[in-house]
Coordinates of N, CA and C in Angstrom, one line a residue:
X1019 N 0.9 -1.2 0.0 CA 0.0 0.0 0.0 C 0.9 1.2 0.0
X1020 N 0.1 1.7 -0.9 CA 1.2 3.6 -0.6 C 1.5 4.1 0.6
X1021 N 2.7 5.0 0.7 CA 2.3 5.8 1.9 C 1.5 6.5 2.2
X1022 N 0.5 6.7 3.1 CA -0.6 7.5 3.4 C -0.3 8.8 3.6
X1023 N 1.3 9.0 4.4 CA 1.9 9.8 5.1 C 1.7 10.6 3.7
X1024 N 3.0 10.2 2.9 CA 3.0 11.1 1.8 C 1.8 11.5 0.9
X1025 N 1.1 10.8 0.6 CA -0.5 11.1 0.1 C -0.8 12.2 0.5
X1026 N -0.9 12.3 2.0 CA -1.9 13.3 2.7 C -1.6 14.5 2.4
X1027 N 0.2 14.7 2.1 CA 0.8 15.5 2.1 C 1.0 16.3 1.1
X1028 N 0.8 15.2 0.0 CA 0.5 15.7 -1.5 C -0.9 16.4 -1.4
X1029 N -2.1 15.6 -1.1 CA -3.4 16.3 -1.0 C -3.5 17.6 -0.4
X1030 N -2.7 17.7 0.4 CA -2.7 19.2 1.4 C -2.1 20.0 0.5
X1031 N -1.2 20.4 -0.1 CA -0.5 20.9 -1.0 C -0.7 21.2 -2.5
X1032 N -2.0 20.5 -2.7 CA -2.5 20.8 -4.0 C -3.0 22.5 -4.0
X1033 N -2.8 22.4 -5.2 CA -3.2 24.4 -5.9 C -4.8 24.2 -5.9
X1034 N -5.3 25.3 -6.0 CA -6.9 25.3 -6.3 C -7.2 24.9 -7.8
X1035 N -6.5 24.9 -8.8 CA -6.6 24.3 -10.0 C -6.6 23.0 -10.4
X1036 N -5.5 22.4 -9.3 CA -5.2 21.3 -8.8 C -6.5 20.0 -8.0
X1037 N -6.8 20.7 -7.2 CA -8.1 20.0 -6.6 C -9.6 20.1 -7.1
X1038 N -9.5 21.3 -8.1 CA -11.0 21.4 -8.9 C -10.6 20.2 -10.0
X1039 N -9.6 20.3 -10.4 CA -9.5 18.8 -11.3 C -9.5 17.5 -10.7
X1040 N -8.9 17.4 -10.0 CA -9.3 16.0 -9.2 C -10.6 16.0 -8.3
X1041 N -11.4 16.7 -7.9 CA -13.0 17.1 -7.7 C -13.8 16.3 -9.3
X1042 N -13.2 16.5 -10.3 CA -13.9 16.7 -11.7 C -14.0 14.6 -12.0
X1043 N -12.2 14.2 -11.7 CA -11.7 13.3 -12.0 C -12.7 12.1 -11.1
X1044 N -12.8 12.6 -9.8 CA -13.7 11.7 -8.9 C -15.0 11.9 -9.2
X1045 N -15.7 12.7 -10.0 CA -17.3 12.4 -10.0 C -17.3 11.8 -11.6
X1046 N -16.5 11.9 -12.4 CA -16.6 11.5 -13.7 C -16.0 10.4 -13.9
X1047 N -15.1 9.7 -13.4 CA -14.3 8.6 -13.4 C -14.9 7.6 -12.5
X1048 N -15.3 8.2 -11.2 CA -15.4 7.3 -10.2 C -16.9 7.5 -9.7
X1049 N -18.1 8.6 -9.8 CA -19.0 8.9 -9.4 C -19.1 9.5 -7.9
X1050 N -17.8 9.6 -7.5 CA -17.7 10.0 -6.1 C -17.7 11.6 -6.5
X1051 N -18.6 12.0 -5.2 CA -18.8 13.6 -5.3 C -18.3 14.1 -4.1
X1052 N -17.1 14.4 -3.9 CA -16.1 15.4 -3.2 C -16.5 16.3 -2.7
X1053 N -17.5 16.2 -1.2 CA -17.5 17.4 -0.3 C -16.2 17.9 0.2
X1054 N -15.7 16.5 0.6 CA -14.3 17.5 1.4 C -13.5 18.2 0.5
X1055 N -14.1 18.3 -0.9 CA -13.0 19.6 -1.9 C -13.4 20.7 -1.0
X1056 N -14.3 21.5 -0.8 CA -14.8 21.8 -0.2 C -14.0 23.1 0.6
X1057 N -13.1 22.0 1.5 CA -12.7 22.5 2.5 C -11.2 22.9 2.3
X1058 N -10.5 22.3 1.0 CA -9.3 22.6 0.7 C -9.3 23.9 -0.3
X1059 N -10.1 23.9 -1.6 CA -10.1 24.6 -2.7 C -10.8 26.1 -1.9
X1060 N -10.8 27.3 -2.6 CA -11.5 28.8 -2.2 C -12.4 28.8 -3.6
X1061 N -13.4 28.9 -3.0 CA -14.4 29.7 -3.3 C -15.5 29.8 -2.9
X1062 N -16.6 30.3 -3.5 CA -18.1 30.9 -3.1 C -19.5 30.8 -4.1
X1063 N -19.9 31.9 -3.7 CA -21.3 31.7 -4.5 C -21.8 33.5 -4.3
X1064 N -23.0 33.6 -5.0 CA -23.8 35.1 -4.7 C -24.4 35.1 -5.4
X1065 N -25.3 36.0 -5.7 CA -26.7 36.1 -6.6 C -26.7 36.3 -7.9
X1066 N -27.3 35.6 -8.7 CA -27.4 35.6 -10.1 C -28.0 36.5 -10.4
X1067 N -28.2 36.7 -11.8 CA -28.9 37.9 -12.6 C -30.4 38.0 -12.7
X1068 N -30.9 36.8 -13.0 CA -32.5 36.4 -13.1 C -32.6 35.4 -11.9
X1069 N -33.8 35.5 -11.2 CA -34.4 34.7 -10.4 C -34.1 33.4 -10.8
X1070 N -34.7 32.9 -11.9 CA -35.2 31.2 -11.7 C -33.9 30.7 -12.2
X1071 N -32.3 31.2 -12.5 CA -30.7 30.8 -12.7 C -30.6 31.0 -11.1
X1072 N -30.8 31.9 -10.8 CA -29.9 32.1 -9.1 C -30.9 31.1 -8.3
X1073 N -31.8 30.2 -8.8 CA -32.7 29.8 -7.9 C -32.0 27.6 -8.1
X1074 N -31.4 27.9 -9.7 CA -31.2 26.8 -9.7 C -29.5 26.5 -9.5
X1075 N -28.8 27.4 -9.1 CA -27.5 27.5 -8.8 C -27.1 26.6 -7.8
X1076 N -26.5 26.0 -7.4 CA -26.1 25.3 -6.3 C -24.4 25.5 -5.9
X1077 N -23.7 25.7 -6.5 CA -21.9 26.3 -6.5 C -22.2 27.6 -6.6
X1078 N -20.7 27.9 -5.9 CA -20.7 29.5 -6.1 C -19.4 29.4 -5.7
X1079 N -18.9 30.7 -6.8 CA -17.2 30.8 -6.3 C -17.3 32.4 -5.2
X1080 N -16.0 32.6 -4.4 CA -16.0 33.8 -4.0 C -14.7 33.9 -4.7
X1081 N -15.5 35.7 -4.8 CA -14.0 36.1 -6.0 C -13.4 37.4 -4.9
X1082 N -12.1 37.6 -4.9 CA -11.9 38.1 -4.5 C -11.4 39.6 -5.1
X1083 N -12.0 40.8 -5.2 CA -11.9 41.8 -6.0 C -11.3 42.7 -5.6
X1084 N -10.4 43.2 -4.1 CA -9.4 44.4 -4.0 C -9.0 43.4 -2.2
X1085 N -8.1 43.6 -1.8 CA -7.8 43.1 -0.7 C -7.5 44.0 0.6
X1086 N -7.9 45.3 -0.5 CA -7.6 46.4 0.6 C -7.3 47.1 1.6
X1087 N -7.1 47.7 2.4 CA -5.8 48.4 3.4 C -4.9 48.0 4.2
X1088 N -5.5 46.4 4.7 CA -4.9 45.6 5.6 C -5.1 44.0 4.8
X1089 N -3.5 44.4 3.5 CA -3.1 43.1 3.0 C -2.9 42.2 3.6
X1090 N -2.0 42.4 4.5 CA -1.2 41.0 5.0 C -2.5 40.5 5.8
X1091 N -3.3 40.8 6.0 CA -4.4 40.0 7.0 C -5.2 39.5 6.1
X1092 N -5.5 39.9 5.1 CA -6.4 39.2 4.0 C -5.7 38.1 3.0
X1093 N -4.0 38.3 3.1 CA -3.2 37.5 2.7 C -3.3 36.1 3.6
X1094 N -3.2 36.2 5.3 CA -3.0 35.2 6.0 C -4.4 34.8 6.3
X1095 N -5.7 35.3 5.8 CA -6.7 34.4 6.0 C -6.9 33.8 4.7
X1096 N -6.5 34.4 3.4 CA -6.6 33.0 2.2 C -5.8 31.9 2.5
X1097 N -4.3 32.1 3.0 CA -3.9 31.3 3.4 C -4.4 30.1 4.2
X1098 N -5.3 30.4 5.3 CA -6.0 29.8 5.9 C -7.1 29.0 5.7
X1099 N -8.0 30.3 5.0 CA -9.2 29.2 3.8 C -8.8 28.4 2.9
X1100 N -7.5 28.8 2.5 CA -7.5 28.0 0.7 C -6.8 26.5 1.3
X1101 N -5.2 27.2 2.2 CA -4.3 25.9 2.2 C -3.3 26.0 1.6
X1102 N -3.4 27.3 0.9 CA -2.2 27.4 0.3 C -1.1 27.8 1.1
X1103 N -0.2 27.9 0.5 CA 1.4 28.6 1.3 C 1.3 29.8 1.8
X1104 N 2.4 30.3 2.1 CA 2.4 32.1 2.2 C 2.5 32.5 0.8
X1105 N 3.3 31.9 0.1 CA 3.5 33.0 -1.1 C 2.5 32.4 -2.3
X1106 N 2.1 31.0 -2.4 CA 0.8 31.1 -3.1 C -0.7 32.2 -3.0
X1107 N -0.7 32.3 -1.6 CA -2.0 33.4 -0.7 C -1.6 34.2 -1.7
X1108 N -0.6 34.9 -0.8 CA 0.1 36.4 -1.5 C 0.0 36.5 -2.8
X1109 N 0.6 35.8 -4.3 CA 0.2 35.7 -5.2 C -1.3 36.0 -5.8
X1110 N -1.8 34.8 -4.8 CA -3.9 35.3 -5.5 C -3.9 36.3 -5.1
X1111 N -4.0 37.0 -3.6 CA -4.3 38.1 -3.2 C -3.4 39.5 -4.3
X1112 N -2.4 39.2 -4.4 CA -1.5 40.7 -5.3 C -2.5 40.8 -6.8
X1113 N -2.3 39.3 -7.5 CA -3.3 39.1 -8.3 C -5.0 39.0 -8.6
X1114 N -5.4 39.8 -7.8 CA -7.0 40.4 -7.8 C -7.4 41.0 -8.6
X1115 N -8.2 40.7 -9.4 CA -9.5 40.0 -9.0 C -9.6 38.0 -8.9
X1116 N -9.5 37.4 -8.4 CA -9.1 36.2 -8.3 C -10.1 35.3 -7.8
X1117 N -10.8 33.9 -8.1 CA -11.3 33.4 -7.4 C -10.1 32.7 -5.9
X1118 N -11.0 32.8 -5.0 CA -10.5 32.7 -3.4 C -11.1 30.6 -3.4
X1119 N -12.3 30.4 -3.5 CA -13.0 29.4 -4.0 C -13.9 29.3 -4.7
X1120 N -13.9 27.9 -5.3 CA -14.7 27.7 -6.5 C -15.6 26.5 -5.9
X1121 N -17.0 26.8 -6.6 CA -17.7 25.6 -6.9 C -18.4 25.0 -5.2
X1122 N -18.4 25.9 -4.2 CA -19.0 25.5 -2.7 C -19.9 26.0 -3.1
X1123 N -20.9 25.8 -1.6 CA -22.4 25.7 -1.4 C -22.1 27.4 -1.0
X1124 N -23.8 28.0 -1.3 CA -23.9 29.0 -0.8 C -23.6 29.4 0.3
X1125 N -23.8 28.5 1.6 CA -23.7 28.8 3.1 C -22.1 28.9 3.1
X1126 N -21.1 28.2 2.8 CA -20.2 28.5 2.5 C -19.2 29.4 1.9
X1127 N -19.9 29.9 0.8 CA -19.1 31.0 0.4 C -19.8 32.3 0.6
X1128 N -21.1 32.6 1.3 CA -21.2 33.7 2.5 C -20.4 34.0 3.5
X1129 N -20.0 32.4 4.3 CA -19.3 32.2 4.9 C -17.4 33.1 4.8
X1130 N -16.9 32.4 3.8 CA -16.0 32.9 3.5 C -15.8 34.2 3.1
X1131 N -17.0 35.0 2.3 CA -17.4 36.4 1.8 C -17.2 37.1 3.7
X1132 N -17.9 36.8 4.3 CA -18.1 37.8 5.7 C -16.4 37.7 5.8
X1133 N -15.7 36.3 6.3 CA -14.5 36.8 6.6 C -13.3 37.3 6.1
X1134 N -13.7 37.2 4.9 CA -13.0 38.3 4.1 C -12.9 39.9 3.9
X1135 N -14.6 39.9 3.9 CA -14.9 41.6 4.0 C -14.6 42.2 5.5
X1136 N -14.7 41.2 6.3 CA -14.0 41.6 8.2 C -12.5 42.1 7.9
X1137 N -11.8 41.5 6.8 CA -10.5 41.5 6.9 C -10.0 42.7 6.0
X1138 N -11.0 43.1 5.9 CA -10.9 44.3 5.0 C -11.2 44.2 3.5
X1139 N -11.1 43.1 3.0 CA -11.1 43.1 1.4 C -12.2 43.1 0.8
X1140 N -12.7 43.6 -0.5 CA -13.6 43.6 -1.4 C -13.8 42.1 -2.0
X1141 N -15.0 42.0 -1.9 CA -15.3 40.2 -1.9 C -16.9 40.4 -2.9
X1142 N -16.6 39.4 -3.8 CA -18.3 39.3 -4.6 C -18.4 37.8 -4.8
X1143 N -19.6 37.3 -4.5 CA -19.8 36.1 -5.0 C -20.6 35.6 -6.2
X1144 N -20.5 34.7 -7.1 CA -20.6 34.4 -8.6 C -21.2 33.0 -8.4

């Protein structure tokens, strides 16, 4: 059997591009639907344009649109949410407008929207 150790290790360290494709690879290949993506990848959700689209939406990315006055703290909570490194964070964050996460439940990427806009940054959900 593989090492688990290293597996885990790899899994933790995956990019958010990274884990939306293997999210993709387990429901198409395998039928398995990957909540715990979830918890690794950034993103959100928010209100569509017409009612009966925003009604049948179920993903939603949070994007993150200015990071504003107090970087380094909006830096070390993507860090936090996403999983990424320090200098992966820093990268999405420098590079804004950026998805933070992709493809979570609404309650979720409100979720993540509040503690981002606490942290000062400009946040929309899609």
């Amino acid at each position: 059997m593989a090492d688990l150790k290293a597996f885990a290790d790899q899994l933790v360290n995956l990019t958010v591009k990274e884990v939306n494709e293997l999210a993709k690879i387990l429901k198409d290949e395998h039928g398995i639907e990957p909540a715990a993506a979830a918890t690794v990848v950034a993103s959100g959700g928010g209100a569509g344009g017409d009612a009966p689209a925003a009604a049948e939406k179920s993903t939603f990315d949070v994007i993150l649109k200015a990071p504003g006055g107090a970087k380094l703290g909006v830096v070390k909570l993507v860090k936090e949410i996403t999983g990424l490194g320090l200098k992966e964070a820093k990268d999405l964050v420098d590079g804004a407008p950026k998805a933070v996460k992709e493809g979570v439940s609404k309650e979720e990427a409100n979720s993540v929207k509040a503690q981002l806009e606490e942290a000062g940054a400009e946040v929309e959900i899609k």
